[in-house]
Amino acid sequence: MKKDIHPDYHEINVVMTDGSSFQTRSTWGKAGDTLRLDIDPKSHPAWTGVQKLLDTGGQIAKFNKRFGSFGLKK
């Protein structure tokens, strides 16, 4: 193998949405950094079957502001 071409592989802490955490090895961040998840298997609708809107960037509000006047006509 070639030297000095591989990224640094170190331990990080991962915090899930319910507050539980675990340590794993990764190339993300620096050694000892904490990765906080917005969506994980405990909260994702594909695994839980419960739909929940997660609007972290204000996209839903922006959409409603832009297209809110297009109501259904009866």
C-alpha positions as MATLAB code, in Angstrom:
seq = 'MKKDIHPDYHEINVVMTDGSSFQTRSTWGKAGDTLRLDIDPKSHPAWTGVQKLLDTGGQIAKFNKRFGSFGLKK';
ca = [
       0.000    0.000    0.000;
       1.043    3.580   -0.585;
       1.939    5.645    2.446;
       0.158    8.869    3.465;
      -2.861    8.478    1.163;
      -5.343    7.114    3.700;
      -7.492    9.405    5.869;
      -7.080    9.452    9.646;
      -9.268    6.717   11.188;
     -10.126    7.511   14.813;
     -12.815    7.149   17.497;
     -15.787    9.556   17.652;
     -18.938    9.759   19.775;
     -22.332    9.464   18.048;
     -25.401   10.901   19.819;
     -28.772    9.622   18.588;
     -32.020   11.633   18.608;
     -33.203   10.121   21.907;
     -29.978   11.140   23.681;
     -28.320    7.725   23.741;
     -24.747    7.618   22.499;
     -22.066    5.201   21.413;
     -18.470    5.274   20.231;
     -17.376    4.162   16.802;
     -14.386    4.549   14.525;
     -14.705    6.921   11.587;
     -12.868    9.321    9.298;
     -15.407   12.087   10.161;
     -14.128   15.026   12.215;
     -11.260   14.764   14.645;
     -10.540   12.228   17.366;
     -13.046   12.644   20.210;
     -15.540   14.795   18.238;
     -19.281   14.305   18.776;
     -21.619   13.644   15.837;
     -25.236   14.551   16.683;
     -27.804   12.891   14.430;
     -31.017   14.623   13.252;
     -32.480   11.393   11.898;
     -31.584    7.863   12.951;
     -33.213    4.390   12.857;
     -35.134    5.183   16.057;
     -36.840    8.239   14.502;
     -36.862    7.591   10.730;
     -40.335    6.804    9.306;
     -38.963    3.933    7.227;
     -38.252    1.981   10.432;
     -40.870    3.411   12.815;
     -43.871    3.702   10.479;
     -44.708    7.122   11.974;
     -44.622   10.161    9.700;
     -43.128   13.321   11.242;
     -42.214   16.512    9.406;
     -38.706   17.696   10.192;
     -38.236   21.270    9.025;
     -34.641   22.131    9.893;
     -34.120   24.688    7.133;
     -37.562   26.359    7.080;
     -38.400   24.756    3.744;
     -42.002   23.900    4.704;
     -42.691   27.454    5.879;
     -41.105   28.816    2.699;
     -43.265   26.513    0.562;
     -46.464   27.478    2.432;
     -45.639   31.178    2.104;
     -45.047   30.845   -1.608;
     -47.919   28.519   -2.532;
     -50.374   29.013    0.354;
     -52.794   31.019   -1.775;
     -53.377   28.056   -4.128;
     -56.273   26.501   -2.239;
     -58.573   23.770   -3.454;
     -61.712   25.213   -5.035;
     -64.988   23.449   -4.374;
];
